[in-house]
PDB file of C-alpha atoms and ligand atoms in Angstrom:
ATOM      1  CA  MET A 730     -23.219  10.012   0.133  1.00  0.00           C
ATOM      2  CA  THR A 731     -24.849   8.538  -3.367  1.00  0.00           C
ATOM      3  CA  TYR A 732     -22.872   6.067  -5.336  1.00  0.00           C
ATOM      4  CA  ALA A 733     -23.591   4.888  -8.185  1.00  0.00           C
ATOM      5  CA  ALA A 734     -25.091   1.326  -8.838  1.00  0.00           C
ATOM      6  CA  ASN A 735     -23.552   0.496 -11.766  1.00  0.00           C
ATOM      7  CA  PRO A 736     -20.442   1.895 -12.206  1.00  0.00           C
ATOM      8  CA  PRO A 737     -20.237   1.522 -16.240  1.00  0.00           C
ATOM      9  CA  MET A 738     -16.477   0.231 -16.921  1.00  0.00           C
ATOM     10  CA  THR A 739     -14.059  -2.244 -15.183  1.00  0.00           C
ATOM     11  CA  PRO A 740     -10.712  -0.659 -14.058  1.00  0.00           C
ATOM     12  CA  THR A 741      -7.387  -1.340 -15.306  1.00  0.00           C
ATOM     13  CA  ILE A 742      -4.934  -1.461 -13.183  1.00  0.00           C
ATOM     14  CA  THR A 743      -1.351  -1.947 -13.898  1.00  0.00           C
ATOM     15  CA  ALA A 744       1.007  -4.080 -11.638  1.00  0.00           C
ATOM     16  CA  PHE A 745       4.823  -6.335 -11.678  1.00  0.00           C
ATOM     17  CA  GLU A 746       4.922  -9.361 -14.506  1.00  0.00           C
ATOM     18  CA  ARG A 747       7.598 -10.632 -12.014  1.00  0.00           C
ATOM     19  CA  SER A 748       7.443  -8.656  -8.063  1.00  0.00           C
ATOM     20  CA  PRO A 749      10.901  -8.766  -6.995  1.00  0.00           C
ATOM     21  CA  ASP A 750       9.529  -9.232  -3.099  1.00  0.00           C
ATOM     22  CA  GLY A 751       8.311 -12.678  -4.547  1.00  0.00           C
ATOM     23  CA  GLY A 752       5.228 -12.641  -4.072  1.00  0.00           C
ATOM     24  CA  LYS A 753       5.144 -11.323  -0.758  1.00  0.00           C
ATOM     25  CA  GLY A 754       2.566  -8.236  -1.675  1.00  0.00           C
ATOM     26  CA  LEU A 755       4.666  -5.469  -1.355  1.00  0.00           C
ATOM     27  CA  ALA A 756       3.949  -3.615  -4.624  1.00  0.00           C
ATOM     28  CA  ARG A 757       1.744  -1.362  -4.649  1.00  0.00           C
ATOM     29  CA  ASP A 758      -0.601  -2.835  -7.130  1.00  0.00           C
ATOM     30  CA  MET A 759      -1.754  -4.887  -3.736  1.00  0.00           C
ATOM     31  CA  ARG A 760      -3.231  -1.836  -1.903  1.00  0.00           C
ATOM     32  CA  VAL A 761      -5.300  -1.172  -5.279  1.00  0.00           C
ATOM     33  CA  ARG A 762      -6.667  -5.206  -5.269  1.00  0.00           C
ATOM     34  CA  TRP A 763      -8.202  -4.914  -1.489  1.00  0.00           C
ATOM     35  CA  ALA A 764      -9.218  -1.648  -1.914  1.00  0.00           C
ATOM     36  CA  LEU A 765     -11.005  -2.729  -5.620  1.00  0.00           C
ATOM     37  CA  GLU A 766     -11.957  -5.906  -3.763  1.00  0.00           C
ATOM     38  CA  GLU A 767     -13.203  -4.187  -0.423  1.00  0.00           C
ATOM     39  CA  VAL A 768     -15.561  -2.441  -2.544  1.00  0.00           C
ATOM     40  CA  GLY A 769     -16.431  -5.503  -4.689  1.00  0.00           C
ATOM     41  CA  ARG A 770     -15.812  -4.381  -7.926  1.00  0.00           C
ATOM     42  CA  ALA A 771     -14.656  -6.140 -10.665  1.00  0.00           C
ATOM     43  CA  TYR A 772     -10.944  -5.559 -12.061  1.00  0.00           C
ATOM     44  CA  ASP A 773      -8.909  -5.912 -15.018  1.00  0.00           C
ATOM     45  CA  VAL A 774      -4.727  -6.300 -14.360  1.00  0.00           C
ATOM     46  CA  ARG A 775      -2.419  -5.647 -17.468  1.00  0.00           C
ATOM     47  CA  LEU A 776       0.945  -6.904 -16.521  1.00  0.00           C
ATOM     48  CA  LEU A 777       4.501  -4.936 -16.444  1.00  0.00           C
ATOM     49  CA  SER A 778       8.316  -5.860 -17.456  1.00  0.00           C
ATOM     50  CA  PHE A 779      10.929  -3.425 -15.897  1.00  0.00           C
ATOM     51  CA  LYS A 780      12.095  -2.230 -19.484  1.00  0.00           C
ATOM     52  CA  ALA A 781       7.642  -1.610 -20.439  1.00  0.00           C
ATOM     53  CA  MET A 782       7.378   0.256 -17.768  1.00  0.00           C
ATOM     54  CA  LYS A 783       9.887   2.893 -18.342  1.00  0.00           C
ATOM     55  CA  GLU A 784       8.396   2.771 -22.679  1.00  0.00           C
ATOM     56  CA  SER A 785       6.660   5.486 -23.671  1.00  0.00           C
ATOM     57  CA  ALA A 786       3.174   3.703 -23.748  1.00  0.00           C
ATOM     58  CA  HIS A 787       3.342   3.326 -19.785  1.00  0.00           C
ATOM     59  CA  LEU A 788       5.530   6.784 -19.573  1.00  0.00           C
ATOM     60  CA  ALA A 789       2.147   8.564 -21.175  1.00  0.00           C
ATOM     61  CA  LEU A 790       0.387   7.300 -18.504  1.00  0.00           C
ATOM     62  CA  HIS A 791       3.205   7.507 -15.156  1.00  0.00           C
ATOM     63  CA  PRO A 792       5.030  10.102 -15.652  1.00  0.00           C
ATOM     64  CA  PHE A 793       7.881   8.448 -12.937  1.00  0.00           C
ATOM     65  CA  GLY A 794       7.204   5.077 -15.346  1.00  0.00           C
ATOM     66  CA  GLN A 795       6.133   3.009 -12.102  1.00  0.00           C
ATOM     67  CA  ILE A 796       2.810   0.835 -10.713  1.00  0.00           C
ATOM     68  CA  PRO A 797       0.141   1.329 -10.459  1.00  0.00           C
ATOM     69  CA  THR A 798      -1.727   3.193 -12.648  1.00  0.00           C
ATOM     70  CA  TYR A 799      -6.108   2.842 -12.809  1.00  0.00           C
ATOM     71  CA  GLU A 800      -7.954   3.247 -16.226  1.00  0.00           C
ATOM     72  CA  GLU A 801     -11.075   3.655 -15.831  1.00  0.00           C
ATOM     73  CA  GLY A 802     -12.695   5.078 -19.564  1.00  0.00           C
ATOM     74  CA  ASP A 803     -11.522   9.102 -19.311  1.00  0.00           C
ATOM     75  CA  LEU A 804      -9.507   8.664 -16.621  1.00  0.00           C
ATOM     76  CA  VAL A 805      -6.135   7.290 -15.741  1.00  0.00           C
ATOM     77  CA  LEU A 806      -4.580   8.127 -12.730  1.00  0.00           C
ATOM     78  CA  PHE A 807      -1.208   7.059 -10.384  1.00  0.00           C
ATOM     79  CA  GLU A 808      -0.186   7.497  -7.213  1.00  0.00           C
ATOM     80  CA  SER A 809      -1.575   4.934  -5.222  1.00  0.00           C
ATOM     81  CA  GLY A 810      -2.995   7.084  -2.276  1.00  0.00           C
ATOM     82  CA  ALA A 811      -4.650   9.134  -4.922  1.00  0.00           C
ATOM     83  CA  ILE A 812      -6.496   5.337  -6.999  1.00  0.00           C
ATOM     84  CA  VAL A 813      -7.312   4.005  -3.092  1.00  0.00           C
ATOM     85  CA  LEU A 814      -8.897   7.473  -2.701  1.00  0.00           C
ATOM     86  CA  HIS A 815     -10.176   7.482  -5.367  1.00  0.00           C
ATOM     87  CA  ILE A 816     -12.085   4.408  -5.070  1.00  0.00           C
ATOM     88  CA  ALA A 817     -13.737   5.038  -2.298  1.00  0.00           C
ATOM     89  CA  GLU A 818     -14.914   8.648  -3.259  1.00  0.00           C
ATOM     90  CA  ARG A 819     -17.234   6.567  -5.082  1.00  0.00           C
ATOM     91  CA  HIS A 820     -17.953   3.774  -3.847  1.00  0.00           C
ATOM     92  CA  ALA A 821     -19.130   2.274  -0.697  1.00  0.00           C
ATOM     93  CA  GLY A 822     -17.531   1.100   2.830  1.00  0.00           C
ATOM     94  CA  LEU A 823     -14.268   2.683   2.633  1.00  0.00           C
ATOM     95  CA  LEU A 824     -15.264   6.047   3.580  1.00  0.00           C
ATOM     96  CA  PRO A 825     -16.914   6.901   6.574  1.00  0.00           C
ATOM     97  CA  ASP A 826     -20.508   9.108   4.947  1.00  0.00           C
ATOM     98  CA  ASP A 827     -20.361  11.931   8.343  1.00  0.00           C
ATOM     99  CA  ALA A 828     -18.202  14.309   7.080  1.00  0.00           C
ATOM    100  CA  ASN A 829     -16.160  15.196   9.990  1.00  0.00           C
ATOM    101  CA  ALA A 830     -15.578  11.133  10.123  1.00  0.00           C
ATOM    102  CA  ARG A 831     -14.695  11.073   6.627  1.00  0.00           C
ATOM    103  CA  ALA A 832     -11.978  14.175   6.740  1.00  0.00           C
ATOM    104  CA  ARG A 833     -10.413  12.155   9.832  1.00  0.00           C
ATOM    105  CA  ALA A 834     -10.201   9.153   8.229  1.00  0.00           C
ATOM    106  CA  ILE A 835      -8.495  11.003   4.541  1.00  0.00           C
ATOM    107  CA  THR A 836      -6.534  12.485   7.120  1.00  0.00           C
ATOM    108  CA  TRP A 837      -5.140   9.127   8.180  1.00  0.00           C
ATOM    109  CA  MET A 838      -4.572   8.487   4.221  1.00  0.00           C
ATOM    110  CA  PHE A 839      -2.676  11.057   4.396  1.00  0.00           C
ATOM    111  CA  ALA A 840      -0.561   9.982   7.792  1.00  0.00           C
ATOM    112  CA  ALA A 841      -0.441   6.217   6.098  1.00  0.00           C
ATOM    113  CA  LEU A 842       1.782   7.588   3.115  1.00  0.00           C
ATOM    114  CA  SER A 843       3.585  11.035   4.021  1.00  0.00           C
ATOM    115  CA  THR A 844       4.693  10.406   7.933  1.00  0.00           C
ATOM    116  CA  MET A 845       4.744   6.374   8.084  1.00  0.00           C
ATOM    117  CA  GLU A 846       5.875   5.011   4.595  1.00  0.00           C
ATOM    118  CA  PRO A 847       9.067   6.890   3.576  1.00  0.00           C
ATOM    119  CA  PRO A 848      10.980   6.108   7.127  1.00  0.00           C
ATOM    120  CA  ILE A 849       9.707   2.259   6.619  1.00  0.00           C
ATOM    121  CA  PHE A 850      10.404   2.469   2.985  1.00  0.00           C
ATOM    122  CA  ASP A 851      13.906   4.006   3.888  1.00  0.00           C
ATOM    123  CA  LEU A 852      14.768   0.372   5.396  1.00  0.00           C
ATOM    124  CA  THR A 853      13.509  -1.744   2.633  1.00  0.00           C
ATOM    125  CA  ILE A 854      16.064   0.070   0.890  1.00  0.00           C
ATOM    126  CA  ALA A 855      19.186   0.644   3.688  1.00  0.00           C
ATOM    127  CA  ARG A 856      18.269  -3.285   2.793  1.00  0.00           C
ATOM    128  CA  LEU A 857      18.219  -4.153  -0.430  1.00  0.00           C
ATOM    129  CA  LEU A 858      20.581  -1.829  -1.598  1.00  0.00           C
ATOM    130  CA  GLU A 859      22.690  -0.386   0.936  1.00  0.00           C
ATOM    131  CA  ARG A 860      24.415  -3.055   2.464  1.00  0.00           C
ATOM    132  CA  ASP A 861      27.627  -3.289   1.098  1.00  0.00           C
ATOM    133  CA  GLU A 862      28.668   0.577   2.128  1.00  0.00           C
ATOM    134  CA  PRO A 863      30.792   1.198   5.169  1.00  0.00           C
ATOM    135  CA  TRP A 864      27.854   2.615   7.074  1.00  0.00           C
ATOM    136  CA  TYR A 865      25.461   0.758   6.473  1.00  0.00           C
ATOM    137  CA  GLU A 866      24.944  -0.311   9.941  1.00  0.00           C
ATOM    138  CA  GLN A 867      24.722   3.101  10.887  1.00  0.00           C
ATOM    139  CA  ARG A 868      22.174   3.531   8.512  1.00  0.00           C
ATOM    140  CA  LEU A 869      20.378   1.082   9.406  1.00  0.00           C
ATOM    141  CA  HIS A 870      20.155   1.924  13.202  1.00  0.00           C
ATOM    142  CA  VAL A 871      18.723   5.463  12.374  1.00  0.00           C
ATOM    143  CA  VAL A 872      16.182   4.627  10.238  1.00  0.00           C
ATOM    144  CA  GLU A 873      15.069   1.570  12.526  1.00  0.00           C
ATOM    145  CA  GLU A 874      15.343   4.601  15.233  1.00  0.00           C
ATOM    146  CA  ARG A 875      12.941   6.664  13.512  1.00  0.00           C
ATOM    147  CA  ILE A 876      10.254   3.844  12.479  1.00  0.00           C
ATOM    148  CA  ARG A 877      10.446   3.360  16.102  1.00  0.00           C
ATOM    149  CA  LYS A 878       9.463   6.418  17.665  1.00  0.00           C
ATOM    150  CA  ARG A 879       7.345   6.813  14.608  1.00  0.00           C
ATOM    151  CA  LEU A 880       5.529   3.245  15.961  1.00  0.00           C
ATOM    152  CA  GLY A 881       5.289   4.145  18.972  1.00  0.00           C
ATOM    153  CA  GLU A 882       3.122   7.197  18.760  1.00  0.00           C
ATOM    154  CA  LEU A 883       0.789   5.058  16.627  1.00  0.00           C
ATOM    155  CA  SER A 884       0.422   2.184  19.551  1.00  0.00           C
ATOM    156  CA  GLY A 885       0.481   4.743  21.852  1.00  0.00           C
ATOM    157  CA  ARG A 886      -2.994   6.529  19.551  1.00  0.00           C
ATOM    158  CA  VAL A 887      -4.587   2.955  18.879  1.00  0.00           C
ATOM    159  CA  GLY A 888      -4.642   1.744  21.772  1.00  0.00           C
ATOM    160  CA  ASP A 889      -6.805  -1.049  21.438  1.00  0.00           C
ATOM    161  CA  ALA A 890      -9.000  -0.073  19.034  1.00  0.00           C
ATOM    162  CA  ASP A 891      -9.701  -1.922  16.046  1.00  0.00           C
ATOM    163  CA  TRP A 892      -9.492   0.739  13.886  1.00  0.00           C
ATOM    164  CA  LEU A 893      -7.773   3.495  13.885  1.00  0.00           C
ATOM    165  CA  ASP A 894     -10.990   5.802  13.881  1.00  0.00           C
ATOM    166  CA  GLY A 895     -14.253   3.486  14.406  1.00  0.00           C
ATOM    167  CA  GLU A 896     -15.366   1.247  11.794  1.00  0.00           C
ATOM    168  CA  PHE A 897     -12.104   0.272   9.139  1.00  0.00           C
ATOM    169  CA  SER A 898     -11.513   2.872   6.438  1.00  0.00           C
ATOM    170  CA  ALA A 899      -9.100   3.133   3.745  1.00  0.00           C
ATOM    171  CA  GLY A 900      -6.897   5.001   5.583  1.00  0.00           C
ATOM    172  CA  ASP A 901      -6.774   1.552   7.872  1.00  0.00           C
ATOM    173  CA  LEU A 902      -6.585   0.098   4.216  1.00  0.00           C
ATOM    174  CA  LEU A 903      -3.283   2.154   4.360  1.00  0.00           C
ATOM    175  CA  MET A 904      -1.573   2.171   7.485  1.00  0.00           C
ATOM    176  CA  VAL A 905      -2.161  -1.831   6.961  1.00  0.00           C
ATOM    177  CA  THR A 906       0.440  -2.063   3.912  1.00  0.00           C
ATOM    178  CA  VAL A 907       2.315   1.069   4.715  1.00  0.00           C
ATOM    179  CA  LEU A 908       3.140  -1.297   8.418  1.00  0.00           C
ATOM    180  CA  LEU A 909       3.227  -5.162   6.542  1.00  0.00           C
ATOM    181  CA  ARG A 910       5.996  -3.716   5.455  1.00  0.00           C
ATOM    182  CA  LEU A 911       8.082  -4.749   8.349  1.00  0.00           C
ATOM    183  CA  LYS A 912       7.068  -7.780   9.019  1.00  0.00           C
ATOM    184  CA  GLY A 913       9.776 -10.302   9.804  1.00  0.00           C
ATOM    185  CA  ALA A 914      11.953  -7.581  10.432  1.00  0.00           C
ATOM    186  CA  GLY A 915      11.311  -7.691  13.882  1.00  0.00           C
ATOM    187  CA  LEU A 916      10.319  -4.350  14.372  1.00  0.00           C
ATOM    188  CA  LEU A 917       6.948  -4.882  14.538  1.00  0.00           C
ATOM    189  CA  ASP A 918       6.392  -7.618  16.865  1.00  0.00           C
ATOM    190  CA  GLN A 919       7.246  -5.336  20.110  1.00  0.00           C
ATOM    191  CA  TYR A 920       4.238  -3.403  19.294  1.00  0.00           C
ATOM    192  CA  PRO A 921       1.203  -6.295  19.984  1.00  0.00           C
ATOM    193  CA  ASN A 922      -1.395  -3.521  19.554  1.00  0.00           C
ATOM    194  CA  LEU A 923       0.205  -2.930  16.353  1.00  0.00           C
ATOM    195  CA  SER A 924       0.443  -6.179  14.873  1.00  0.00           C
ATOM    196  CA  ALA A 925      -3.345  -6.903  15.858  1.00  0.00           C
ATOM    197  CA  TYR A 926      -4.084  -4.365  14.294  1.00  0.00           C
ATOM    198  CA  VAL A 927      -1.930  -5.544  10.418  1.00  0.00           C
ATOM    199  CA  ALA A 928      -3.422  -8.873  11.427  1.00  0.00           C
ATOM    200  CA  ARG A 929      -6.894  -8.502  11.457  1.00  0.00           C
ATOM    201  CA  GLY A 930      -6.514  -6.285   8.504  1.00  0.00           C
ATOM    202  CA  GLU A 931      -4.805  -9.304   6.290  1.00  0.00           C
ATOM    203  CA  ALA A 932      -7.828 -11.335   8.124  1.00  0.00           C
ATOM    204  CA  ARG A 933      -9.895  -9.800   6.238  1.00  0.00           C
ATOM    205  CA  PRO A 934     -11.317 -11.430   2.879  1.00  0.00           C
ATOM    206  CA  ALA A 935     -10.993  -8.648   0.885  1.00  0.00           C
ATOM    207  CA  TYR A 936      -6.967  -8.511   1.887  1.00  0.00           C
ATOM    208  CA  LYS A 937      -6.233 -12.220   1.321  1.00  0.00           C
ATOM    209  CA  ARG A 938      -8.694 -11.952  -2.596  1.00  0.00           C
ATOM    210  CA  ALA A 939      -6.447  -9.350  -3.315  1.00  0.00           C
ATOM    211  CA  PHE A 940      -2.864 -11.266  -1.599  1.00  0.00           C
ATOM    212  CA  ASP A 941      -3.869 -14.302  -3.433  1.00  0.00           C
ATOM    213  CA  ALA A 942      -4.489 -12.287  -7.229  1.00  0.00           C
ATOM    214  CA  GLN A 943      -1.554 -11.168  -7.319  1.00  0.00           C
ATOM    215  CA  LEU A 944       0.673 -14.206  -5.652  1.00  0.00           C
ATOM    216  CA  ALA A 945      -1.358 -16.548  -8.412  1.00  0.00           C
ATOM    217  CA  VAL A 946       0.810 -14.111 -10.886  1.00  0.00           C
ATOM    218  CA  PHE A 947       3.836 -14.285  -9.024  1.00  0.00           C
ATOM    219  CA  ALA A 948       3.209 -18.005  -9.305  1.00  0.00           C
ATOM    220  CA  ALA A 949       2.853 -18.603 -13.013  1.00  0.00           C
ATOM    221  CA  ALA A 950       5.650 -15.875 -13.412  1.00  0.00           C
ATOM    222  CA  SER A 951       8.158 -18.472 -12.185  1.00  0.00           C
ATOM    223  CA  THR A 952       6.595 -21.472 -13.615  1.00  0.00           C
ATOM    224  CA  SER A 953       6.611 -19.724 -17.111  1.00  0.00           C
TER     225      SER A 953
HETATM  226  N1  LIG B2280       4.516   7.072  -4.853  1.00  0.00           N
HETATM  227  C1  LIG B2280       3.599   5.989  -6.008  1.00  0.00           C
HETATM  228  C2  LIG B2280       2.926   5.298  -5.392  1.00  0.00           C
HETATM  229  O1  LIG B2280       2.545   5.508  -4.380  1.00  0.00           O
HETATM  230  O2  LIG B2280       1.943   4.939  -6.389  1.00  0.00           O
HETATM  231  C3  LIG B2280       5.499   5.268  -5.563  1.00  0.00           C
HETATM  232  C4  LIG B2280       5.358   4.068  -6.676  1.00  0.00           C
HETATM  233  C5  LIG B2280       6.865   2.806  -6.590  1.00  0.00           C
HETATM  234  O3  LIG B2280       7.271   3.160  -5.520  1.00  0.00           O
HETATM  235  N2  LIG B2280       5.905   1.705  -6.876  1.00  0.00           N
HETATM  236  C6  LIG B2280       6.613   1.044  -7.361  1.00  0.00           C
HETATM  237  C7  LIG B2280       7.928   1.050  -8.713  1.00  0.00           C
HETATM  238  O4  LIG B2280       7.334   1.072  -9.654  1.00  0.00           O
HETATM  239  C8  LIG B2280       6.064  -0.243  -7.517  1.00  0.00           C
HETATM  240  S1  LIG B2280       6.127  -0.617  -5.681  1.00  0.00           S
HETATM  241  N3  LIG B2280       9.479   0.870  -9.017  1.00  0.00           N
HETATM  242  C9  LIG B2280       9.552   0.164 -10.361  1.00  0.00           C
HETATM  243  C10 LIG B2280      10.024   1.734 -10.945  1.00  0.00           C
HETATM  244  O5  LIG B2280      10.538   2.257 -10.100  1.00  0.00           O
HETATM  245  O6  LIG B2280      11.166   1.487 -11.576  1.00  0.00           O
HETATM  246  C11 LIG B2280       7.425  -0.597  -4.361  1.00  0.00           C
HETATM  247  C12 LIG B2280       8.262  -2.116  -4.396  1.00  0.00           C
HETATM  248  C13 LIG B2280       9.053  -2.311  -4.913  1.00  0.00           C
HETATM  249  C14 LIG B2280       9.437  -3.675  -4.565  1.00  0.00           C
HETATM  250  C15 LIG B2280       8.994  -4.037  -2.997  1.00  0.00           C
HETATM  251  N4  LIG B2280       9.305  -5.626  -2.942  1.00  0.00           N
HETATM  252  O7  LIG B2280      10.212  -6.116  -3.658  1.00  0.00           O
HETATM  253  O8  LIG B2280       9.511  -5.628  -1.453  1.00  0.00           O
HETATM  254  C16 LIG B2280       8.050  -3.464  -3.116  1.00  0.00           C
HETATM  255  C17 LIG B2280       8.029  -2.384  -3.213  1.00  0.00           C
END
């Protein structure tokens, strides 16, 4: 695998001007920041209000008016998974060189986003938006059971390994960001190996740099 020695452009990503998560690093710019930190790539951030996200300048970059986006020269990307894959494909450190191992790491990226994230995101939505509905408790039970099923399956696969498949990869990066959303929900604690797995991700220096960067944005917004 060959990688560009000196990538020419500093990419620009977008993020919330004031994240509704209060600086917990749960918005999806966090995974892009983390990927960029892992590969040692400097980046700029353009902060957006909810209003600006729905205006034509941003809609030209992101058809759904969301964050994150990624601009690098002529290239504009949206979808956090696609952005992380782009970063991982162009820099060493997030995907193995061996073709089969690389394909398996990419499989874990998809598993994180299309198998694990949907029920976990449903829980966020239920707690934030559906709490006052008469069917809230039933809905919560169903969603939590779906999550438990997936966590049990994932826990069985991870066993006592450090990472999903050999070395840390973009698959782990996405999986950790998805599981982090469960912190404090009492679900992850039932799977000590997954709690330890998430803690290993959070302990990575690149994760910490990314987390601190998004927290600094929230702190600045709170004092302005
Ligand atoms: N599939 C897309 C991707 O992976 O990039 C989803 C992008 C997305 O959902 N972006 C959200 C957004 O822009 C921010 S991250 N929302 C504004 C809108 O749609 O108008 C989702 C998010 C929001 C808030 C919290 N939180 O408060 O904890 C966590 C995550």
